[in-house]
Each structure stands twice: as structure tokens, then as C-alpha cells.
XYZ file of C-alpha atoms in Angstrom:
412
model
C 116.512 115.173 64.603
C 117.461 112.937 68.034
C 115.634 113.755 71.266
C 117.891 112.924 74.235
C 116.477 113.702 78.228
C 117.924 113.776 81.711
C 115.592 112.279 84.711
C 116.406 111.380 87.876
C 117.980 108.308 88.432
C 117.951 105.963 90.974
C 121.416 105.208 91.632
C 123.334 102.251 94.615
C 125.597 104.378 96.858
C 129.079 105.645 96.160
C 129.776 102.742 99.228
C 128.851 99.790 97.773
C 128.577 100.777 93.864
C 131.108 98.104 93.468
C 129.411 95.523 94.960
C 125.613 95.853 93.523
C 126.883 96.796 89.615
C 126.970 92.609 87.513
C 126.725 91.925 84.835
C 124.033 90.243 83.232
C 122.664 87.551 84.301
C 122.493 85.183 81.865
C 126.541 85.809 81.668
C 127.669 83.856 84.975
C 127.312 80.191 85.120
C 125.385 78.685 87.253
C 128.544 78.647 90.138
C 129.346 82.328 89.519
C 125.940 83.578 90.452
C 125.563 80.679 92.431
C 129.112 82.013 94.814
C 127.962 85.761 94.523
C 124.812 86.020 96.023
C 125.748 83.385 98.985
C 129.025 86.180 99.510
C 127.650 89.581 98.470
C 123.692 90.185 99.947
C 123.637 93.736 97.894
C 124.222 91.928 94.377
C 122.173 92.784 91.527
C 120.916 89.075 91.247
C 119.206 89.229 93.826
C 116.948 91.636 92.332
C 116.793 89.593 88.980
C 116.798 85.733 90.798
C 114.588 86.640 94.328
C 113.547 82.702 94.353
C 117.468 81.895 95.224
C 115.824 83.942 98.950
C 114.097 80.840 98.417
C 116.196 78.772 97.178
C 113.252 78.372 94.460
C 113.680 78.768 90.788
C 110.780 81.873 90.387
C 109.729 82.313 86.585
C 106.773 83.652 84.584
C 105.601 87.146 85.782
C 105.284 85.013 89.561
C 108.389 85.867 89.262
C 108.697 89.766 88.421
C 106.569 90.212 90.998
C 109.109 89.184 93.232
C 111.875 91.005 91.409
C 109.894 94.476 91.952
C 109.747 93.129 95.728
C 113.563 92.723 96.217
C 114.556 95.905 94.690
C 112.058 97.651 96.637
C 113.482 96.354 99.805
C 117.281 97.752 98.304
C 115.416 100.755 97.898
C 114.271 100.583 101.408
C 117.702 99.507 103.217
C 118.927 102.931 101.797
C 120.937 99.978 99.083
C 118.940 102.594 96.022
C 118.890 106.506 96.162
C 116.733 108.452 94.406
C 118.931 111.891 92.801
C 117.351 115.096 93.409
C 117.624 116.205 89.744
C 116.899 114.854 86.353
C 120.507 114.250 85.173
C 122.924 113.246 82.663
C 125.227 110.978 83.477
C 128.817 110.890 81.738
C 130.141 107.318 82.225
C 133.721 105.761 81.137
C 134.520 102.771 81.432
C 138.108 101.215 81.324
C 138.439 97.669 80.833
C 140.984 95.304 81.517
C 143.112 95.452 78.489
C 143.200 99.712 79.202
C 140.701 100.328 76.262
C 139.080 103.573 76.962
C 134.696 104.505 76.554
C 133.742 107.650 77.247
C 129.776 108.628 76.767
C 126.455 110.120 78.423
C 123.192 107.914 79.843
C 120.592 109.986 79.425
C 116.933 108.766 78.327
C 116.387 108.479 74.987
C 113.216 108.531 72.913
C 110.614 105.670 71.932
C 109.073 107.720 69.468
C 112.349 108.344 68.202
C 112.490 104.164 67.393
C 109.059 103.867 65.964
C 110.073 106.690 63.385
C 114.235 105.557 63.007
C 115.362 108.593 63.955
C 117.309 105.395 66.097
C 118.160 102.144 63.744
C 118.688 99.349 63.849
C 120.895 96.315 62.409
C 119.358 93.650 63.650
C 115.921 91.213 63.958
C 114.300 90.882 66.918
C 112.744 87.446 68.229
C 109.318 88.628 68.571
C 108.755 86.348 72.206
C 111.406 87.979 73.468
C 110.186 91.612 73.021
C 106.861 90.748 74.415
C 108.697 88.586 77.498
C 110.498 91.963 78.269
C 107.809 94.578 78.220
C 105.716 92.620 80.517
C 109.014 91.844 82.603
C 109.352 96.032 82.408
C 105.834 96.705 82.845
C 105.429 95.417 85.972
C 108.994 96.298 87.579
C 108.183 99.267 86.442
C 112.585 100.350 85.763
C 115.804 99.037 83.454
C 118.647 98.480 85.241
C 120.418 97.903 81.897
C 120.843 100.970 79.662
C 120.805 99.972 75.309
C 124.325 100.988 73.733
C 123.549 103.510 70.932
C 126.119 105.655 68.869
C 126.215 109.155 66.813
C 128.528 110.522 64.794
C 131.532 112.414 67.146
C 130.971 116.125 68.469
C 133.562 117.755 69.555
C 130.848 119.993 71.722
C 130.002 116.893 73.297
C 133.302 115.572 73.884
C 134.249 118.960 74.942
C 131.851 118.639 77.767
C 132.870 115.356 78.641
C 136.220 115.684 78.988
C 135.203 119.316 81.378
C 132.605 117.157 83.564
C 135.624 114.419 83.553
C 137.655 117.540 85.739
C 135.296 117.010 88.442
C 135.835 114.436 91.477
C 134.033 111.960 90.271
C 131.090 110.237 91.932
C 130.922 106.751 91.419
C 134.826 104.949 90.903
C 134.906 101.670 91.439
C 136.692 98.507 89.741
C 135.644 94.599 89.288
C 136.707 91.877 89.215
C 137.140 91.510 85.343
C 139.332 94.805 86.206
C 137.249 96.842 84.749
C 137.273 99.924 86.055
C 134.129 102.703 85.397
C 133.190 106.710 86.559
C 130.024 107.943 86.696
C 130.476 112.007 86.869
C 126.365 113.954 87.423
C 125.690 116.817 85.168
C 122.477 118.621 86.738
C 123.104 122.240 84.934
C 120.439 123.301 82.851
C 122.782 125.080 80.113
C 125.079 122.387 80.174
C 122.484 119.766 79.793
C 120.749 121.992 76.826
C 123.787 122.741 75.253
C 124.262 118.107 74.444
C 120.554 118.407 73.764
C 120.439 120.655 71.385
C 123.639 118.615 69.660
C 121.762 115.517 69.346
C 118.621 117.676 68.017
C 120.584 118.304 65.358
C 121.591 114.547 64.061
C 119.345 112.833 61.841
C 119.965 109.174 63.572
C 121.046 107.443 65.935
C 121.747 104.258 65.940
C 121.661 101.134 67.882
C 124.600 99.203 68.893
C 123.571 96.694 70.860
C 120.801 95.819 73.467
C 118.094 95.675 70.326
C 115.714 93.404 72.135
C 116.057 95.870 75.388
C 115.031 99.773 72.813
C 111.716 96.773 70.937
C 109.726 96.267 74.145
C 110.539 100.150 75.427
C 108.687 100.766 72.514
C 105.906 98.604 72.958
C 106.049 99.904 76.932
C 105.281 102.845 75.272
C 102.424 101.401 72.820
C 100.862 100.208 75.573
C 100.612 102.658 78.487
C 99.305 105.527 75.144
C 97.457 103.745 73.979
C 96.008 103.029 77.579
C 96.459 107.101 78.496
C 93.433 108.934 77.797
C 95.820 111.593 79.126
C 98.826 111.229 77.376
C 101.114 114.464 77.008
C 104.145 112.733 75.475
C 106.443 113.514 78.832
C 105.255 110.495 80.843
C 108.927 108.401 81.673
C 106.923 105.164 79.226
C 107.939 108.440 76.548
C 111.583 107.311 77.271
C 114.216 104.229 78.009
C 117.191 104.409 79.118
C 121.127 104.820 76.768
C 123.600 105.019 77.156
C 125.078 107.055 73.940
C 129.303 107.128 72.781
C 131.136 108.478 69.631
C 131.183 106.435 67.435
C 135.419 106.536 67.601
C 134.798 105.411 70.802
C 132.570 102.144 69.751
C 134.488 99.065 69.576
C 132.804 95.963 67.081
C 134.665 91.788 67.610
C 133.579 89.043 64.701
C 132.332 85.814 65.718
C 133.510 83.202 64.674
C 131.600 80.349 64.022
C 132.170 76.444 64.666
C 130.101 73.958 62.942
C 129.370 70.235 64.330
C 129.424 68.083 60.644
C 130.059 68.756 57.178
C 126.317 67.592 55.968
C 127.716 64.461 55.583
C 130.499 64.708 52.506
C 134.083 63.856 52.987
C 136.603 66.390 53.987
C 137.824 66.076 50.387
C 134.087 66.397 49.266
C 134.147 70.007 51.298
C 136.947 70.787 49.555
C 135.832 70.765 45.640
C 132.531 72.001 46.819
C 134.377 75.356 48.215
C 136.825 74.692 45.429
C 133.652 76.191 43.597
C 133.424 79.572 45.519
C 137.052 80.423 46.794
C 139.791 79.740 46.461
C 141.771 77.776 48.572
C 145.425 77.669 50.009
C 146.774 74.423 53.074
C 148.628 76.766 55.870
C 149.552 73.615 58.132
C 149.323 73.260 61.156
C 149.799 77.234 62.739
C 147.258 79.401 63.314
C 146.216 81.370 60.976
C 144.043 84.560 60.880
C 141.858 86.172 58.388
C 143.285 88.905 56.880
C 140.927 90.796 54.976
C 137.258 91.177 54.354
C 135.604 89.007 51.635
C 138.746 85.768 53.510
C 138.476 83.298 55.513
C 140.313 80.904 58.018
C 138.909 77.627 58.222
C 140.129 75.350 60.958
C 139.598 71.062 59.435
C 140.569 67.967 60.142
C 144.326 69.700 62.336
C 144.974 72.747 59.466
C 144.458 76.166 58.963
C 143.782 77.219 55.586
C 143.147 80.260 53.564
C 139.773 81.179 51.853
C 139.977 84.085 49.808
C 136.414 84.370 47.658
C 135.599 83.654 43.319
C 134.548 87.360 43.046
C 133.490 86.348 39.717
C 130.615 83.419 41.675
C 129.528 86.875 43.676
C 127.676 89.722 43.277
C 127.849 92.220 45.854
C 123.809 95.032 45.477
C 123.354 95.420 48.976
C 125.375 96.697 51.921
C 124.709 93.760 53.539
C 126.005 91.222 50.892
C 129.140 92.860 52.103
C 129.006 91.316 54.966
C 131.450 88.643 55.430
C 128.947 87.104 58.260
C 126.503 87.591 55.766
C 128.829 86.038 52.860
C 129.520 83.261 54.640
C 126.110 82.061 55.220
C 125.227 81.943 51.361
C 128.007 80.768 50.493
C 129.553 78.263 52.904
C 126.882 77.859 55.508
C 123.729 77.389 53.258
C 124.746 75.670 50.903
C 127.214 73.476 51.520
C 126.325 73.025 55.151
C 123.036 72.727 55.209
C 122.204 75.414 57.533
C 119.301 77.355 56.924
C 118.398 78.316 60.015
C 121.441 80.310 61.922
C 119.614 81.596 64.982
C 117.830 78.241 66.284
C 120.055 75.789 64.589
C 121.578 73.666 67.069
C 124.965 72.376 64.863
C 126.182 75.483 64.872
C 127.744 78.382 67.938
C 129.255 80.857 68.337
C 132.762 82.231 69.025
C 133.382 85.814 70.156
C 136.905 87.723 68.227
C 137.984 88.703 72.385
C 139.360 84.590 71.879
C 142.704 83.911 69.325
C 141.596 80.784 66.387
C 143.433 78.774 69.006
C 139.888 78.421 70.362
C 138.482 77.182 66.953
C 141.385 74.772 67.141
C 141.085 73.461 70.870
C 137.458 72.789 69.789
C 137.562 70.901 66.847
C 140.966 69.171 67.746
C 138.058 67.937 70.505
C 136.272 66.292 68.502
C 132.738 68.298 69.363
C 132.571 70.065 66.053
C 134.276 69.556 62.278
C 135.335 72.093 61.055
C 135.485 76.478 62.029
C 135.732 79.497 60.601
C 137.525 82.736 60.795
C 137.002 85.957 59.963
C 137.568 89.935 59.993
C 135.728 91.798 62.544
C 132.491 94.262 60.661
C 132.747 98.462 61.185
C 130.582 101.253 61.999
C 130.345 102.769 58.369
C 129.155 98.837 57.374
C 127.016 98.737 60.542
C 125.090 102.267 59.884
C 124.721 101.317 55.989
C 122.780 98.226 56.728
C 121.083 99.928 58.437
C 119.922 102.933 56.578
C 118.909 101.175 54.327
C 116.915 99.020 55.953
C 118.082 95.959 56.001
C 119.327 93.258 59.151
C 123.080 91.572 59.583
C 122.267 87.710 60.561
C 122.958 86.290 63.691
C 125.622 86.864 66.030
C 127.198 88.842 63.328
C 128.856 91.534 66.487
C 130.557 91.957 69.862
C 130.493 95.168 70.529
C 132.288 96.473 73.564
C 132.199 98.523 75.482
C 129.924 95.791 77.497
C 127.152 97.649 80.748
C 126.203 96.727 84.164
C 123.499 96.642 86.095
C 122.281 98.368 88.771
C 125.011 101.588 88.573
C 121.852 103.805 86.845
C 118.599 102.830 87.088
C 115.317 104.206 85.099
C 111.730 104.581 86.460
C 108.773 104.138 84.660
């Protein structure tokens, strides 16, 4: 039984929402960030990078307090306004490739996270969890939803479609050429119907935002323990999420680039590969993997196809079936000596929205020795791994949509 509730979102005014909304801070280059902050006083980047005002790099709790100050200033200046009534929000994104995503922004339950109603498929790093927990505890708000997915539901879909027939509260296009729309649902009957549909769902799944949801759960635990009058209705019991149906979720792979062959010559490396894969030289024309358990490889100016010799590999769990895990267990770890996929500086990742020519260019530059391409996993694999209580390797999925900060804000 998944629990969602409406909340009073803090939102930019319609006139400037397109100027406020921002990608995640780390996704900008230094030059991009500075350009936006130099010429756009409304950018949410001014809030998350408060030291820019003083031409200083500010870190830790000092930064968090300044973030809170900048946020308060935006509210005082009328950039942000708090909704009068608790609402759900229908949110639509159409990206530059014409892919469309439709869902609902709501507050989801930290208790559901604790009880595994909200399921996870990725490991999180304890230090990052604690850091972000301290951050949201200090600043008192969260400005980017966790992306959750749920089984397709006709009742919810029909309410979304009916809501979208009305004039959108927000409609704006970013420089990335993705267009965003937002509608408000504050009708109690419609909200109750949507809540009831979610109550009938045994599980929903985190698609993107594992650290944000884990940090929100830690905040919930902290605040609950410190509040002698805790009753379960406090804002810290929930965190903001964007819930979309499984059919709307788009999953790309992350391809792998490796800086060296672990002391092997090209010939020695291919011989070791041959024990596990049937190898075919595909020449100089870019080649893509075409099905699961099948990889493309670029090495020394040529593309290869790798087909798993299944007699040498046993599939016991849903995780074993995952191509990112298969590549790790059969090549990256035993042959190339990469044990820690998260921290080894010999490996880098390229999301699957880029063509294989990107892998070729990176290897041809001399910075990398070999590159691997794979097919993306699917929603069912992600769910099965989560259902079995397993975790995908780092950088197994690149999931769309990618959300913007500052469009709806949840206050604690």
C-alpha cells in the first residue's frame, strides 16, 4: 500500500519559472554555471551556490546556512510563492527528441521507504546519505523530486489526461530544448481517487534519486526520535517525488571505457576473452550490441562483437542476468583487474544517449585502451532485482526523464 499526500508547493511565478529552473548543479561545467549566474539573477543556481555572491567557494555547514539565506531572499523578493492549498501536481516533460513523460508530483512516505513498499535497486554511499541529510535538515527544503515509477494505471492516466485539457499553470522551454508543463490538482475528490489507486499498489520503485530518498529517510528517523509529540503528519514524514507510469520510463545503458589492458598485450587480452566469449572482428564500421549477453567492443582501431559462451556462466539471480553485472564478472574484474567500479580511476562511463562513435573517439585519442557497449536493461529487470533485494552495479542505468530543480519545492 503506497501512500502519497498533497502538499503546498513553493513555486516560482509563471513569468520567470523558465529562468529559475536549473539542471543539477554538478551537470554544468564551471563556465556554464558562471555564465548562467552572471546573466540570470533568477537561476536556482544562485541558491545552491551562495558563495558566488562573494566570489568565494563556501563548503559544509557554512554553505548550507547561506543556501537557506538565499532561498529566503528569493521568497522575500517574490520569486517563489507558496500555494494556498495542499495539491498534487501533474507534470509533463517533452524532451528535444520528442519523448514525452507524464506523471504526478506528490509527497511520498518515508515509512514506505523503511518498509520496502518503495523498493530500491542501487546501493548508496553512507557518507553521501549523511551529507545530504544534514543539508536538507539545515536548509529546510528539497527542490528536486525523487523519480519513482508505478505500474500503468488507467484511473490515474485518465485523471492526468483530463487535467491536461486545462490551461497549464507553467509552460516553458529550457535551452536544452525540453519543454515543461505543470498543472495543479487541488480538488479533494480527484486527490482522494489518486491516493486510493496508489493505496492498492503493493510496491513502487525508485528509478532515479536513491541518495535523495535515503537521505530523506535518515531525516525522518532523526526528527521522529527528537520529537516527543510525533504523530506521523509532520512534513519530515514525507519527501517530494515525481511518479510516472512504467511505460513512460526510458532506460539507457552506460557504456564502459577502460584506460589500459591490465598489463596484457592485445593478443593476450583477446585470448583470455575467447575463453568466455565468441569473438568476431567487425572491422572499422561502428558496431552496436543487439541483444542481452552480447557486447560490442572497440580495441586498437577495430570493432568486435562478443557473444557469451553460456556454458561458462551460470545465471542464478536476476542480477546475474544483467549485462552490466555480466561484463563486470566476466571481463572487468577477472581480466582487467577492476574490482571497485565506483572508485577505480581506470574506468569511465558514457551514457547510452551517445553513439558508439564516442567510444571510438575516446579510445583513438589514446586516453583509453578499450571500450565496451551493451544493450540497456529494462523496467522488468530493474523491478526483479529490487524485488530480490539485490543491487545493480554502479552506472548500470541512465534513466529518463532528467528533472529540473526549483520548479516545485517541498519544505520541511
